[in-house]
Amino acid sequence: MTENSQQPQPAPTTDLPTQYAPAEVEGQLYERWVERGYFEADAKSDKPPYTVVIPPPNVTGSLHLGHAFEHTLIDALTRRKRMQGHETLWQPGMDHAGIATQNVVERELGKEGKSRHDLGREAFVDRVWQWKAESGGQISGQMRRLGDGVAWSRERFTMDEGLSQAVQTIFKRLYDDELIYRAERIINWCPRCLTAISDIEVEYQDDDGELVSMKYGEGDETIVVATTRAETMLGDTAVAVHPEDERYKHLVGKQIKLPLTDRSIPVVADEHVDPEFGTGAVKVTPAHDPNDFEIGQRHDLPAIAVMDEHAVITAHGPFQGLDRLEARSAIVAALRAEGRIVAEKRPYVHSVGHCSRCKTTIEPRLSMQWWVKVGPLAKAAGDAVRDGKVKIHPQEMEKRYFDWVDNLHDWCISRQLWWGHRIPVWYGPAGEVVCVGPDEEPPSGEGWHQDPDVLDTWFSSGLWPFSTLGWPEQTESLAKFYPNSVLVTGYDILFFWVARMMMFGLYAMDGTPPFHTIVLHGMVRDQNGKKMSKSFGNVVNPLDWMDEYGSDALRFTLARGANPGVDVPIGEDWVQGSRNFANKIWNATRFALMNGATVEGPLPDASRMSSTDRWILSRLNSVVAEVDAYYEDYQFAKLSDALFHFAWDEVFDWYVELSKTTFQAGGEAAEVSRRVLGEVLDVTLRLLHPVVPFVTETLWTTLTGGESVVIAQWPTDSGFRDADAEREIGTVQSVITEVRRFRADQGLQPGQRVPARLTLAGSPLAAHEAAVRQLLRLQPEGDAFTATATLPVEGVEVALDLSGVIDFAAERKRLAKDLAAAEKEKAQANAKLGNEAFLAKAPDHVVDKIRGRLTKADEDIARITAQLEKLPQA
């Protein structure tokens, strides 16, 4: 210490306001971070890289709790790695969201009384780009509100020039390698959006329908089939039965009359048919059902389409021109009139696919589309995980991954839209088919035209980890930041996005997977664990909570609930609790600063520290090691909980309180503790920063005078441990906790002072007597002291004089009344549990409830008896 360290010091002050107001600091702090380039990544840097891509939100989207949850986890990872000295890239961008965006713009046109066909393709696409410029990307501003530390200068869009080149390049390579082909297959068709859609864009729900059983054929050659889609019978080209089904062996190979038509159809034997289900016979409509299509392929059956793209009946006859649902009723009525309806079941609840965009019922439809042959690509994606090149966290999610990639069907990649990456294939007048790469000129001349379809949105987003870095060009960014360090995403798109990135990354990047680790998180649900849905009325706008409680409060709540692969319940009261934590950090740091906490100069030698100082530093280093281990294992909930309890309980509620008497006494001990407190706050704020960036930035820069905690060094475990100090302070905590409990049991107010005698000879508590007395509001015993209650705790005796504080007779009477009530409750519970007749009839939950009452009664009796024993006799 300096020679004048014992001289009176001017009262420390702080520039921090008395209260933390998130709305007044968050926006300006974020803009300062962006202006100073903290989140940018330099491909020329010699620092080790750390790369994460943002799962690109739709350009039509806005921030929802799922985004906020996922972004909080990614931001925590990247902020920590940045502080650890990595060249950190969190790659931002948006997805063009083909169907969703086209629907939005078409609705806008509808308000003007126009359709896209009125504009034409080129003008419509221009209109979409105009909409994007004016209204798209709302989510970018909301990401700033949340504090996302992304490299904004690198923001990409799946339809920008570079990514379009990447899409055309990989299409051409896959085509040349015969991994892309064109074929007629059954696809999911939306009659409203007029396009094929991917499996992920189909939402299944239980609908009320009808199950109709109807008789095909005549006389002895009749067979009964059942269907929920009677309108498709116009396209039936067979009836299928199981080869071993004795009931129908005499019919296999024969032709039977198809009702309402002038056609006859064969009965075929196929092992796909379940003889135990229904009648054991199924109608086969190859053009309108995926399973029927496969049966048709095996038996060389024709595929007759009976509906157009609007789901209107095209089959010649009385039903032509009817909508599919109108035709369903009309066909059933016609069959009924012919006496062919055997049974009808209404309502018949069954799972029906709907378009996720417009909610229209999906129609399976035979259509000429472009496909990716996924077999070799999927095998590589599976092998990369099996061989350990890519790790999935939590590991139990690997099975779901393998179940998917090992059983992938070929992927339909064409969409009948105008907005998207147009398929780079040209058709010639003589049937020529030419696939054109990005550096090639398309064929021209009379009769040549480009394929009108665009690619599935997942095709371009599957290239995201490398196309955003400049691929197919061999850029510095690609060399530096590929492969990604980790992918953080929801388990719900493990199959649709993650698997596609794995397939494309391994294919395009010479066997190098797109990321080292896949971290899968669950879905955000309401506080009761229920899925958030507009129909349930439980959807929360995260911006509302950020406005009310601050972004840090929302982030901390989400991180504290993030157990690997598990859904996350969240309620407003939990966000309020996190706001209280932010306020606690603020108030405690402000108090520390006003009491001289400092980071100036090296830490004093441990020999000059009190046991309280050594204890908190020992605990601090343990927490640094614990938090690091949790980060490496992606245990966000555990690391957040560890930081919460260390900061609130150990630093603010114990160390600060135990040090108050030291600060008040002044001298060298106070100087040492002020430096220790500054160190603890410095490290704690840095540990907290990745999860709660805004409040920690304000407090850390005020405490340290540093430029920004964003670029501060991540704390490391110095290895300092002091088991003796931890045991000593543990004893202090036990004594204080036990006396506080006794005071509460006796009905004393927290601030009520009580005379006490502490017998501390030979106890480590001796050095802490002043702090113990202050924390417990214990006065010196005085001349008239009478010990009316004595508490032996941890080898220490605490004698209290309650004679002037408590009316012992009244307190004994009150406790005796409570004891009698508890004993009566116990007797009643025992009587019921001892009654065999009652136990035989009562439901399990009733019996369990009575057992719980008995347990509580026993606990109450023990507690009240102990309180009575501690009261002095009258």
PDB file of N, CA and C in Angstrom, residues 389-432:
ATOM      1  N   LYS A 389     -17.012 -36.820 -37.947  1.00  0.00           N
ATOM      2  CA  LYS A 389     -16.627 -35.528 -38.529  1.00  0.00           C
ATOM      3  C   LYS A 389     -17.542 -34.416 -38.019  1.00  0.00           C
ATOM      4  N   VAL A 390     -18.798 -34.779 -37.815  1.00  0.00           N
ATOM      5  CA  VAL A 390     -19.792 -33.830 -37.317  1.00  0.00           C
ATOM      6  C   VAL A 390     -20.431 -34.435 -36.076  1.00  0.00           C
ATOM      7  N   LYS A 391     -20.521 -33.638 -35.037  1.00  0.00           N
ATOM      8  CA  LYS A 391     -21.155 -34.095 -33.795  1.00  0.00           C
ATOM      9  C   LYS A 391     -22.520 -33.438 -33.657  1.00  0.00           C
ATOM     10  N   ILE A 392     -23.490 -34.217 -33.193  1.00  0.00           N
ATOM     11  CA  ILE A 392     -24.825 -33.692 -32.921  1.00  0.00           C
ATOM     12  C   ILE A 392     -25.013 -33.606 -31.418  1.00  0.00           C
ATOM     13  N   HIS A 393     -25.468 -32.452 -30.975  1.00  0.00           N
ATOM     14  CA  HIS A 393     -25.665 -32.214 -29.543  1.00  0.00           C
ATOM     15  C   HIS A 393     -27.100 -31.768 -29.300  1.00  0.00           C
ATOM     16  N   PRO A 394     -27.828 -32.444 -28.399  1.00  0.00           N
ATOM     17  CA  PRO A 394     -27.421 -33.593 -27.588  1.00  0.00           C
ATOM     18  C   PRO A 394     -27.335 -34.863 -28.435  1.00  0.00           C
ATOM     19  N   GLN A 395     -26.491 -35.769 -27.994  1.00  0.00           N
ATOM     20  CA  GLN A 395     -26.174 -36.946 -28.786  1.00  0.00           C
ATOM     21  C   GLN A 395     -27.398 -37.812 -29.067  1.00  0.00           C
ATOM     22  N   GLU A 396     -28.376 -37.800 -28.165  1.00  0.00           N
ATOM     23  CA  GLU A 396     -29.552 -38.650 -28.379  1.00  0.00           C
ATOM     24  C   GLU A 396     -30.352 -38.244 -29.616  1.00  0.00           C
ATOM     25  N   MET A 397     -30.077 -37.025 -30.148  1.00  0.00           N
ATOM     26  CA  MET A 397     -30.757 -36.594 -31.368  1.00  0.00           C
ATOM     27  C   MET A 397     -30.186 -37.266 -32.623  1.00  0.00           C
ATOM     28  N   GLU A 398     -29.053 -37.954 -32.480  1.00  0.00           N
ATOM     29  CA  GLU A 398     -28.447 -38.609 -33.640  1.00  0.00           C
ATOM     30  C   GLU A 398     -29.404 -39.618 -34.265  1.00  0.00           C
ATOM     31  N   LYS A 399     -30.133 -40.347 -33.439  1.00  0.00           N
ATOM     32  CA  LYS A 399     -31.037 -41.371 -33.964  1.00  0.00           C
ATOM     33  C   LYS A 399     -32.074 -40.756 -34.902  1.00  0.00           C
ATOM     34  N   ARG A 400     -32.621 -39.601 -34.506  1.00  0.00           N
ATOM     35  CA  ARG A 400     -33.602 -38.933 -35.359  1.00  0.00           C
ATOM     36  C   ARG A 400     -32.961 -38.518 -36.679  1.00  0.00           C
ATOM     37  N   TYR A 401     -31.721 -38.080 -36.605  1.00  0.00           N
ATOM     38  CA  TYR A 401     -31.007 -37.669 -37.814  1.00  0.00           C
ATOM     39  C   TYR A 401     -30.828 -38.873 -38.747  1.00  0.00           C
ATOM     40  N   PHE A 402     -30.360 -39.981 -38.187  1.00  0.00           N
ATOM     41  CA  PHE A 402     -30.136 -41.164 -39.019  1.00  0.00           C
ATOM     42  C   PHE A 402     -31.454 -41.706 -39.574  1.00  0.00           C
ATOM     43  N   ASP A 403     -32.502 -41.693 -38.751  1.00  0.00           N
ATOM     44  CA  ASP A 403     -33.808 -42.158 -39.238  1.00  0.00           C
ATOM     45  C   ASP A 403     -34.233 -41.385 -40.480  1.00  0.00           C
ATOM     46  N   TRP A 404     -33.826 -40.128 -40.532  1.00  0.00           N
ATOM     47  CA  TRP A 404     -34.216 -39.298 -41.677  1.00  0.00           C
ATOM     48  C   TRP A 404     -33.304 -39.528 -42.877  1.00  0.00           C
ATOM     49  N   VAL A 405     -31.980 -39.291 -42.690  1.00  0.00           N
ATOM     50  CA  VAL A 405     -31.080 -39.341 -43.850  1.00  0.00           C
ATOM     51  C   VAL A 405     -30.950 -40.748 -44.425  1.00  0.00           C
ATOM     52  N   ASP A 406     -31.165 -41.763 -43.593  1.00  0.00           N
ATOM     53  CA  ASP A 406     -31.056 -43.133 -44.101  1.00  0.00           C
ATOM     54  C   ASP A 406     -32.293 -43.566 -44.877  1.00  0.00           C
ATOM     55  N   ASN A 407     -33.346 -42.755 -44.829  1.00  0.00           N
ATOM     56  CA  ASN A 407     -34.590 -43.140 -45.491  1.00  0.00           C
ATOM     57  C   ASN A 407     -35.139 -42.024 -46.382  1.00  0.00           C
ATOM     58  N   LEU A 408     -34.238 -41.186 -46.875  1.00  0.00           N
ATOM     59  CA  LEU A 408     -34.678 -40.062 -47.699  1.00  0.00           C
ATOM     60  C   LEU A 408     -35.189 -40.514 -49.061  1.00  0.00           C
ATOM     61  N   HIS A 409     -36.307 -39.931 -49.471  1.00  0.00           N
ATOM     62  CA  HIS A 409     -36.782 -40.097 -50.838  1.00  0.00           C
ATOM     63  C   HIS A 409     -36.187 -38.986 -51.696  1.00  0.00           C
ATOM     64  N   ASP A 410     -36.178 -39.178 -52.989  1.00  0.00           N
ATOM     65  CA  ASP A 410     -35.697 -38.126 -53.872  1.00  0.00           C
ATOM     66  C   ASP A 410     -36.494 -36.842 -53.627  1.00  0.00           C
ATOM     67  N   TRP A 411     -35.824 -35.733 -53.785  1.00  0.00           N
ATOM     68  CA  TRP A 411     -36.322 -34.423 -53.355  1.00  0.00           C
ATOM     69  C   TRP A 411     -36.861 -33.650 -54.556  1.00  0.00           C
ATOM     70  N   CYS A 412     -38.145 -33.297 -54.486  1.00  0.00           N
ATOM     71  CA  CYS A 412     -38.750 -32.458 -55.525  1.00  0.00           C
ATOM     72  C   CYS A 412     -38.313 -31.018 -55.302  1.00  0.00           C
ATOM     73  N   ILE A 413     -37.579 -30.453 -56.264  1.00  0.00           N
ATOM     74  CA  ILE A 413     -36.996 -29.120 -56.069  1.00  0.00           C
ATOM     75  C   ILE A 413     -37.646 -28.038 -56.923  1.00  0.00           C
ATOM     76  N   SER A 414     -38.607 -28.401 -57.789  1.00  0.00           N
ATOM     77  CA  SER A 414     -39.218 -27.381 -58.650  1.00  0.00           C
ATOM     78  C   SER A 414     -40.500 -26.853 -58.027  1.00  0.00           C
ATOM     79  N   ARG A 415     -40.728 -25.558 -58.238  1.00  0.00           N
ATOM     80  CA  ARG A 415     -41.926 -24.898 -57.716  1.00  0.00           C
ATOM     81  C   ARG A 415     -42.537 -24.063 -58.835  1.00  0.00           C
ATOM     82  N   GLN A 416     -43.868 -24.087 -58.899  1.00  0.00           N
ATOM     83  CA  GLN A 416     -44.567 -23.392 -59.977  1.00  0.00           C
ATOM     84  C   GLN A 416     -44.867 -21.950 -59.545  1.00  0.00           C
ATOM     85  N   LEU A 417     -43.788 -21.208 -59.327  1.00  0.00           N
ATOM     86  CA  LEU A 417     -43.866 -19.823 -58.865  1.00  0.00           C
ATOM     87  C   LEU A 417     -43.104 -18.927 -59.833  1.00  0.00           C
ATOM     88  N   TRP A 418     -43.227 -17.637 -59.615  1.00  0.00           N
ATOM     89  CA  TRP A 418     -42.437 -16.670 -60.377  1.00  0.00           C
ATOM     90  C   TRP A 418     -41.312 -16.073 -59.531  1.00  0.00           C
ATOM     91  N   TRP A 419     -41.469 -16.079 -58.236  1.00  0.00           N
ATOM     92  CA  TRP A 419     -40.457 -15.495 -57.348  1.00  0.00           C
ATOM     93  C   TRP A 419     -39.542 -16.601 -56.855  1.00  0.00           C
ATOM     94  N   GLY A 420     -38.271 -16.521 -57.221  1.00  0.00           N
ATOM     95  CA  GLY A 420     -37.306 -17.524 -56.803  1.00  0.00           C
ATOM     96  C   GLY A 420     -36.215 -17.678 -57.842  1.00  0.00           C
ATOM     97  N   HIS A 421     -35.346 -18.637 -57.605  1.00  0.00           N
ATOM     98  CA  HIS A 421     -34.268 -18.930 -58.561  1.00  0.00           C
ATOM     99  C   HIS A 421     -34.846 -19.765 -59.697  1.00  0.00           C
ATOM    100  N   ARG A 422     -34.881 -19.198 -60.870  1.00  0.00           N
ATOM    101  CA  ARG A 422     -35.470 -19.917 -62.002  1.00  0.00           C
ATOM    102  C   ARG A 422     -34.566 -21.077 -62.412  1.00  0.00           C
ATOM    103  N   ILE A 423     -35.165 -22.189 -62.713  1.00  0.00           N
ATOM    104  CA  ILE A 423     -34.399 -23.386 -63.079  1.00  0.00           C
ATOM    105  C   ILE A 423     -33.605 -23.097 -64.357  1.00  0.00           C
ATOM    106  N   PRO A 424     -32.282 -23.308 -64.335  1.00  0.00           N
ATOM    107  CA  PRO A 424     -31.420 -22.902 -65.471  1.00  0.00           C
ATOM    108  C   PRO A 424     -31.387 -23.960 -66.579  1.00  0.00           C
ATOM    109  N   VAL A 425     -32.551 -24.321 -67.043  1.00  0.00           N
ATOM    110  CA  VAL A 425     -32.659 -25.321 -68.103  1.00  0.00           C
ATOM    111  C   VAL A 425     -33.472 -24.720 -69.250  1.00  0.00           C
ATOM    112  N   TRP A 426     -32.976 -24.908 -70.474  1.00  0.00           N
ATOM    113  CA  TRP A 426     -33.656 -24.418 -71.683  1.00  0.00           C
ATOM    114  C   TRP A 426     -34.097 -25.609 -72.543  1.00  0.00           C
ATOM    115  N   TYR A 427     -35.260 -25.441 -73.147  1.00  0.00           N
ATOM    116  CA  TYR A 427     -35.810 -26.476 -74.019  1.00  0.00           C
ATOM    117  C   TYR A 427     -35.818 -25.967 -75.458  1.00  0.00           C
ATOM    118  N   GLY A 428     -35.428 -26.854 -76.367  1.00  0.00           N
ATOM    119  CA  GLY A 428     -35.359 -26.468 -77.775  1.00  0.00           C
ATOM    120  C   GLY A 428     -36.555 -26.949 -78.576  1.00  0.00           C
ATOM    121  N   PRO A 429     -36.683 -26.467 -79.802  1.00  0.00           N
ATOM    122  CA  PRO A 429     -37.843 -26.801 -80.649  1.00  0.00           C
ATOM    123  C   PRO A 429     -37.896 -28.277 -81.033  1.00  0.00           C
ATOM    124  N   ALA A 430     -36.763 -28.955 -80.975  1.00  0.00           N
ATOM    125  CA  ALA A 430     -36.728 -30.369 -81.351  1.00  0.00           C
ATOM    126  C   ALA A 430     -36.628 -31.272 -80.132  1.00  0.00           C
ATOM    127  N   GLY A 431     -37.023 -30.743 -78.960  1.00  0.00           N
ATOM    128  CA  GLY A 431     -36.979 -31.539 -77.739  1.00  0.00           C
ATOM    129  C   GLY A 431     -35.650 -31.502 -77.017  1.00  0.00           C
ATOM    130  N   GLU A 432     -34.747 -30.596 -77.443  1.00  0.00           N
ATOM    131  CA  GLU A 432     -33.461 -30.486 -76.770  1.00  0.00           C
ATOM    132  C   GLU A 432     -33.639 -29.995 -75.321  1.00  0.00           C
TER     133      GLU A 432
END
